[in-house]
Amino acid sequence: MSKHFSALAVVAILAAAPAALAQVNVNVDVSPEEHAYQARTDARIRGWIHEDNHDATEEERTFINNHWQRTARLWRIRRLAMDAHDMATVARVDTLLGRADNVLEVQLGRMRVRAPVLTVAPGALEVTQAPPPDQIETQGAPPSPRHMWVKGYWHWNGARHVWNPGHWSEPPQPGMIYEPPRWENRGGRYVFVDGRWQLGTPPAPTVVYEPPPPPAQVVEVQAAPPPPIVEVRPPPPPRGVWIPGYWHWNGARHVWIGGHWSAARAGMRWEPDHWVRTERGYRMEHGHWAR
């Protein structure tokens, strides 16, 4: 009997037997490749939801859950194919995993554009297995004075604890500080409280914001800017003026520039940056102080 998995068989397993696949020896040893894949994918998803400080809609969370389920089934098929020395099926599964990664990356990019800012911690995860002691990490030099250290932590991947290494990250908005994730022992059960960016208490601004000089040529593009991101403002300082965020065209795509507080300019108000629809596309009207 051939040990080769046909492409149709793979499709049939994925489409018709998710419940049976869920019973396929879930306690098998995870290979280093699968372990690395899980950690990498988990970091990408958490990097968007928590470290970028975004919230997800129910539809987006369903997409992420479905992605985990699809890739878990593919890895189970890959393990079976490896045991059978069926390298042709292993290669096909690797291709499907690559396609799933590409779909995930595209979808996360779309989510980043329209996601509001998250200021409350997500729901807690509860398990019976205690996490190992935290690993000792070397932070190294920060990329810039704005970056803050996001410490590593143990994440539960559904079967065991996996270490997510720490890294330098820039706050989503000025004046935010990072509250790291932690495990809490509650009556013999271990509850994971995820990390989050939260609003600190910024000092009152003493410098009036001066916008950069407008470019020599009018910025007019055909690509419509995404909807404005809903920003959560840090606590207002005394006599501060809010400079709203806006979509900036970097020559290839729209990039969000976050808002911030500025000291007031006597007798003047801030006219925010915004895009104006024209016959040829969209024209940028740069922010400025006006009377």
GROMACS .gro file of C-alpha atoms in nm:
model
  291
    1MET     CA    1   0.000   0.000   0.000
    2SER     CA    2   0.136   0.341  -0.092
    3LYS     CA    3   0.215   0.578   0.193
    4HIS     CA    4   0.184   0.880  -0.038
    5PHE     CA    5  -0.083   1.144   0.047
    6SER     CA    6  -0.246   1.277  -0.271
    7ALA     CA    7  -0.338   1.645  -0.299
    8LEU     CA    8  -0.706   1.547  -0.303
    9ALA     CA    9  -0.658   1.352   0.016
   10VAL     CA   10  -0.505   1.653   0.186
   11VAL     CA   11  -0.794   1.872   0.076
   12ALA     CA   12  -1.046   1.611   0.189
   13ILE     CA   13  -0.885   1.586   0.532
   14LEU     CA   14  -0.885   1.962   0.577
   15ALA     CA   15  -1.240   2.008   0.453
   16ALA     CA   16  -1.421   1.709   0.596
   17ALA     CA   17  -1.243   1.590   0.907
   18PRO     CA   18  -1.147   1.879   1.136
   19ALA     CA   19  -1.295   1.699   1.437
   20ALA     CA   20  -1.100   1.383   1.361
   21LEU     CA   21  -0.781   1.581   1.309
   22ALA     CA   22  -0.828   1.741   1.647
   23GLN     CA   23  -0.789   1.392   1.793
   24VAL     CA   24  -0.465   1.315   1.609
   25ASN     CA   25  -0.218   1.262   1.891
   26VAL     CA   26  -0.216   1.621   2.013
   27ASN     CA   27   0.046   1.529   2.271
   28VAL     CA   28   0.318   1.442   2.015
   29ASP     CA   29   0.650   1.620   2.049
   30VAL     CA   30   0.651   1.946   1.859
   31SER     CA   31   0.940   1.966   1.614
   32PRO     CA   32   1.182   2.260   1.632
   33GLU     CA   33   1.043   2.380   1.297
   34GLU     CA   34   0.685   2.378   1.425
   35HIS     CA   35   0.790   2.536   1.755
   36ALA     CA   36   0.963   2.819   1.567
   37TYR     CA   37   0.661   2.861   1.339
   38GLN     CA   38   0.422   2.885   1.635
   39ALA     CA   39   0.639   3.141   1.813
   40ARG     CA   40   0.685   3.348   1.497
   41THR     CA   41   0.315   3.349   1.409
   42ASP     CA   42   0.214   3.420   1.767
   43ALA     CA   43   0.454   3.716   1.778
   44ARG     CA   44   0.310   3.857   1.453
   45ILE     CA   45  -0.049   3.836   1.574
   46ARG     CA   46   0.024   3.966   1.923
   47GLY     CA   47   0.243   4.235   1.778
   48TRP     CA   48  -0.059   4.369   1.593
   49ILE     CA   49  -0.328   4.324   1.859
   50HIS     CA   50  -0.138   4.420   2.174
   51GLU     CA   51   0.194   4.588   2.101
   52ASP     CA   52   0.049   4.803   1.821
   53ASN     CA   53  -0.230   4.868   2.073
   54HIS     CA   54  -0.514   4.775   1.841
   55ASP     CA   55  -0.842   4.608   1.914
   56ALA     CA   56  -0.995   4.342   1.687
   57THR     CA   57  -1.353   4.300   1.571
   58GLU     CA   58  -1.530   3.968   1.616
   59GLU     CA   59  -1.487   3.901   1.243
   60GLU     CA   60  -1.111   3.960   1.267
   61ARG     CA   61  -1.076   3.739   1.575
   62THR     CA   62  -1.266   3.464   1.389
   63PHE     CA   63  -1.020   3.497   1.100
   64ILE     CA   64  -0.722   3.464   1.338
   65ASN     CA   65  -0.875   3.160   1.513
   66ASN     CA   66  -0.945   2.998   1.175
   67HIS     CA   67  -0.585   3.063   1.072
   68TRP     CA   68  -0.456   2.882   1.382
   69GLN     CA   69  -0.689   2.588   1.315
   70ARG     CA   70  -0.591   2.560   0.948
   71THR     CA   71  -0.218   2.571   1.016
   72ALA     CA   72  -0.248   2.326   1.309
   73ARG     CA   73  -0.414   2.074   1.075
   74LEU     CA   74  -0.144   2.129   0.814
   75TRP     CA   75   0.129   2.064   1.070
   76ARG     CA   76  -0.045   1.742   1.177
   77ILE     CA   77  -0.056   1.627   0.814
   78ARG     CA   78   0.310   1.722   0.778
   79ARG     CA   79   0.403   1.510   1.080
   80LEU     CA   80   0.218   1.212   0.932
   81ALA     CA   81   0.391   1.262   0.599
   82MET     CA   82   0.732   1.287   0.766
   83ASP     CA   83   0.666   0.964   0.956
   84ALA     CA   84   0.577   0.799   0.622
   85HIS     CA   85   0.886   0.951   0.453
   86ASP     CA   86   0.650   1.112   0.200
   87MET     CA   87   0.855   1.417   0.110
   88ALA     CA   88   0.628   1.512  -0.182
   89THR     CA   89   0.340   1.571   0.059
   90VAL     CA   90   0.573   1.752   0.299
   91ALA     CA   91   0.665   1.989   0.017
   92ARG     CA   92   0.298   2.049  -0.071
   93VAL     CA   93   0.210   2.119   0.294
   94ASP     CA   94   0.502   2.362   0.319
   95THR     CA   95   0.361   2.543   0.015
   96LEU     CA   96   0.016   2.559   0.178
   97LEU     CA   97   0.172   2.693   0.500
   98GLY     CA   98   0.350   2.961   0.300
   99ARG     CA   99   0.026   3.061   0.133
  100ALA     CA  100  -0.150   3.077   0.470
  101ASP     CA  101   0.129   3.303   0.600
  102ASN     CA  102   0.089   3.534   0.302
  103VAL     CA  103  -0.287   3.556   0.356
  104LEU     CA  104  -0.229   3.631   0.725
  105GLU     CA  105   0.021   3.909   0.647
  106VAL     CA  106  -0.215   4.073   0.396
  107GLN     CA  107  -0.508   4.054   0.636
  108LEU     CA  108  -0.306   4.194   0.927
  109GLY     CA  109  -0.207   4.484   0.703
  110ARG     CA  110  -0.573   4.556   0.633
  111MET     CA  111  -0.656   4.530   1.002
  112ARG     CA  112  -0.383   4.780   1.094
  113VAL     CA  113  -0.540   5.038   0.866
  114ARG     CA  114  -0.886   5.031   1.018
  115ALA     CA  115  -0.822   4.922   1.379
  116PRO     CA  116  -0.904   5.157   1.667
  117VAL     CA  117  -0.660   5.201   1.953
  118LEU     CA  118  -0.694   4.953   2.241
  119THR     CA  119  -0.665   5.088   2.595
  120VAL     CA  120  -0.802   4.799   2.799
  121ALA     CA  121  -0.633   4.463   2.853
  122PRO     CA  122  -0.771   4.164   2.656
  123GLY     CA  123  -0.937   3.869   2.824
  124ALA     CA  124  -0.738   3.636   3.050
  125LEU     CA  125  -0.627   3.279   2.973
  126GLU     CA  126  -0.646   3.014   3.247
  127VAL     CA  127  -0.444   2.688   3.262
  128THR     CA  128  -0.345   2.433   3.528
  129GLN     CA  129   0.025   2.410   3.437
  130ALA     CA  130   0.255   2.662   3.605
  131PRO     CA  131   0.483   2.864   3.376
  132PRO     CA  132   0.860   2.811   3.407
  133PRO     CA  133   1.076   3.085   3.561
  134ASP     CA  134   1.131   3.383   3.333
  135GLN     CA  135   1.435   3.359   3.110
  136ILE     CA  136   1.721   3.605   3.154
  137GLU     CA  137   1.736   3.836   2.853
  138THR     CA  138   1.997   4.076   2.720
  139GLN     CA  139   1.828   4.397   2.617
  140GLY     CA  140   2.102   4.565   2.416
  141ALA     CA  141   2.088   4.928   2.312
  142PRO     CA  142   1.748   5.079   2.219
  143PRO     CA  143   1.701   5.177   1.852
  144SER     CA  144   1.605   5.530   1.958
  145PRO     CA  145   1.531   5.730   2.276
  146ARG     CA  146   1.159   5.677   2.211
  147HIS     CA  147   1.175   5.297   2.230
  148MET     CA  148   1.080   5.108   2.545
  149TRP     CA  149   1.172   4.753   2.644
  150VAL     CA  150   0.887   4.499   2.616
  151LYS     CA  151   1.003   4.208   2.832
  152GLY     CA  152   0.966   3.848   2.726
  153TYR     CA  153   0.706   3.615   2.874
  154TRP     CA  154   0.575   3.259   2.870
  155HIS     CA  155   0.279   3.213   2.636
  156TRP     CA  156   0.047   2.910   2.643
  157ASN     CA  157   0.010   2.771   2.288
  158GLY     CA  158  -0.268   2.527   2.371
  159ALA     CA  159  -0.039   2.242   2.474
  160ARG     CA  160   0.256   2.391   2.661
  161HIS     CA  161   0.433   2.713   2.760
  162VAL     CA  162   0.638   2.879   2.484
  163TRP     CA  163   0.883   3.162   2.552
  164ASN     CA  164   0.822   3.485   2.358
  165PRO     CA  165   1.144   3.688   2.369
  166GLY     CA  166   1.146   4.054   2.467
  167HIS     CA  167   1.219   4.334   2.225
  168TRP     CA  168   1.235   4.710   2.189
  169SER     CA  169   0.910   4.873   2.082
  170GLU     CA  170   0.801   5.228   2.019
  171PRO     CA  171   0.483   5.334   2.205
  172PRO     CA  172   0.177   5.362   1.978
  173GLN     CA  173   0.121   5.716   2.109
  174PRO     CA  174   0.333   5.964   2.300
  175GLY     CA  175   0.287   5.945   2.677
  176MET     CA  176   0.212   5.571   2.689
  177ILE     CA  177   0.394   5.320   2.911
  178TYR     CA  178   0.398   4.940   2.879
  179GLU     CA  179   0.248   4.714   3.146
  180PRO     CA  180   0.411   4.371   3.089
  181PRO     CA  181   0.214   4.045   3.082
  182ARG     CA  182   0.214   3.820   3.389
  183TRP     CA  183   0.084   3.490   3.524
  184GLU     CA  184  -0.120   3.493   3.846
  185ASN     CA  185  -0.175   3.189   4.070
  186ARG     CA  186  -0.543   3.191   4.162
  187GLY     CA  187  -0.631   2.895   4.378
  188GLY     CA  188  -0.394   2.654   4.203
  189ARG     CA  189  -0.491   2.769   3.852
  190TYR     CA  190  -0.267   3.001   3.653
  191VAL     CA  191  -0.427   3.301   3.485
  192PHE     CA  192  -0.242   3.487   3.211
  193VAL     CA  193  -0.298   3.863   3.213
  194ASP     CA  194  -0.176   4.001   2.884
  195GLY     CA  195   0.042   4.309   2.852
  196ARG     CA  196  -0.084   4.637   2.719
  197TRP     CA  197   0.014   4.992   2.648
  198GLN     CA  198  -0.157   5.233   2.884
  199LEU     CA  199  -0.174   5.606   2.922
  200GLY     CA  200   0.080   5.760   3.153
  201THR     CA  201   0.074   6.109   3.299
  202PRO     CA  202   0.270   6.323   3.055
  203PRO     CA  203   0.419   6.655   3.163
  204ALA     CA  204   0.261   6.971   3.032
  205PRO     CA  205   0.409   7.063   2.692
  206THR     CA  206   0.631   7.366   2.700
  207VAL     CA  207   0.710   7.384   2.329
  208VAL     CA  208   0.470   7.500   2.061
  209TYR     CA  209   0.451   7.245   1.781
  210GLU     CA  210   0.590   7.379   1.457
  211PRO     CA  211   0.486   7.175   1.152
  212PRO     CA  212   0.752   7.091   0.894
  213PRO     CA  213   0.763   7.328   0.597
  214PRO     CA  214   0.530   7.216   0.317
  215PRO     CA  215   0.695   7.052   0.016
  216ALA     CA  216   0.782   7.262  -0.285
  217GLN     CA  217   0.522   7.078  -0.492
  218VAL     CA  218   0.161   7.007  -0.405
  219VAL     CA  219   0.112   6.650  -0.280
  220GLU     CA  220  -0.162   6.497  -0.494
  221VAL     CA  221  -0.214   6.123  -0.531
  222GLN     CA  222  -0.474   5.891  -0.677
  223ALA     CA  223  -0.479   5.643  -0.387
  224ALA     CA  224  -0.754   5.732  -0.142
  225PRO     CA  225  -0.635   5.767   0.219
  226PRO     CA  226  -0.778   5.509   0.463
  227PRO     CA  227  -1.035   5.623   0.720
  228PRO     CA  228  -0.875   5.816   1.008
  229ILE     CA  229  -0.759   5.601   1.299
  230VAL     CA  230  -0.956   5.657   1.618
  231GLU     CA  231  -0.692   5.780   1.861
  232VAL     CA  232  -0.717   5.772   2.238
  233ARG     CA  233  -0.565   6.093   2.364
  234PRO     CA  234  -0.338   6.092   2.668
  235PRO     CA  235  -0.470   6.297   2.961
  236PRO     CA  236  -0.483   6.662   2.849
  237PRO     CA  237  -0.213   6.880   3.000
  238PRO     CA  238  -0.295   7.231   3.121
  239ARG     CA  239  -0.359   7.465   2.827
  240GLY     CA  240  -0.254   7.197   2.579
  241VAL     CA  241  -0.369   7.185   2.216
  242TRP     CA  242  -0.429   6.848   2.052
  243ILE     CA  243  -0.254   6.802   1.715
  244PRO     CA  244  -0.460   6.522   1.549
  245GLY     CA  245  -0.296   6.235   1.365
  246TYR     CA  246  -0.325   6.207   0.988
  247TRP     CA  247  -0.237   5.988   0.689
  248HIS     CA  248   0.095   6.090   0.533
  249TRP     CA  249   0.191   5.987   0.178
  250ASN     CA  250   0.550   5.857   0.184
  251GLY     CA  251   0.581   5.827  -0.192
  252ALA     CA  252   0.450   5.471  -0.210
  253ARG     CA  253   0.166   5.437   0.040
  254HIS     CA  254  -0.025   5.610   0.319
  255VAL     CA  255   0.143   5.597   0.662
  256TRP     CA  256  -0.030   5.704   0.982
  257ILE     CA  257   0.133   5.987   1.182
  258GLY     CA  258   0.006   5.978   1.541
  259GLY     CA  259  -0.140   6.279   1.717
  260HIS     CA  260   0.012   6.454   2.018
  261TRP     CA  261  -0.028   6.745   2.256
  262SER     CA  262   0.134   7.082   2.196
  263ALA     CA  263   0.166   7.398   2.397
  264ALA     CA  264  -0.086   7.659   2.284
  265ARG     CA  265   0.005   7.946   2.056
  266ALA     CA  266  -0.147   8.268   2.187
  267GLY     CA  267  -0.449   8.383   1.989
  268MET     CA  268  -0.426   8.098   1.735
  269ARG     CA  269  -0.591   7.762   1.667
  270TRP     CA  270  -0.459   7.451   1.496
  271GLU     CA  271  -0.595   7.360   1.150
  272PRO     CA  272  -0.527   6.985   1.116
  273ASP     CA  273  -0.370   6.804   0.823
  274HIS     CA  274  -0.632   6.651   0.594
  275TRP     CA  275  -0.693   6.523   0.242
  276VAL     CA  276  -0.922   6.696  -0.008
  277ARG     CA  277  -1.092   6.511  -0.295
  278THR     CA  278  -1.013   6.662  -0.635
  279GLU     CA  279  -1.088   6.576  -0.997
  280ARG     CA  280  -0.744   6.412  -1.030
  281GLY     CA  281  -0.736   6.230  -0.696
  282TYR     CA  282  -0.658   6.349  -0.343
  283ARG     CA  283  -0.464   6.659  -0.237
  284MET     CA  284  -0.297   6.701   0.101
  285GLU     CA  285  -0.379   7.016   0.295
  286HIS     CA  286  -0.101   7.054   0.551
  287GLY     CA  287  -0.175   7.146   0.910
  288HIS     CA  288  -0.092   7.495   1.032
  289TRP     CA  289  -0.164   7.751   1.299
  290ALA     CA  290  -0.434   8.004   1.207
  291ARG     CA  291  -0.611   8.294   1.373
   0.00000   0.00000   0.00000
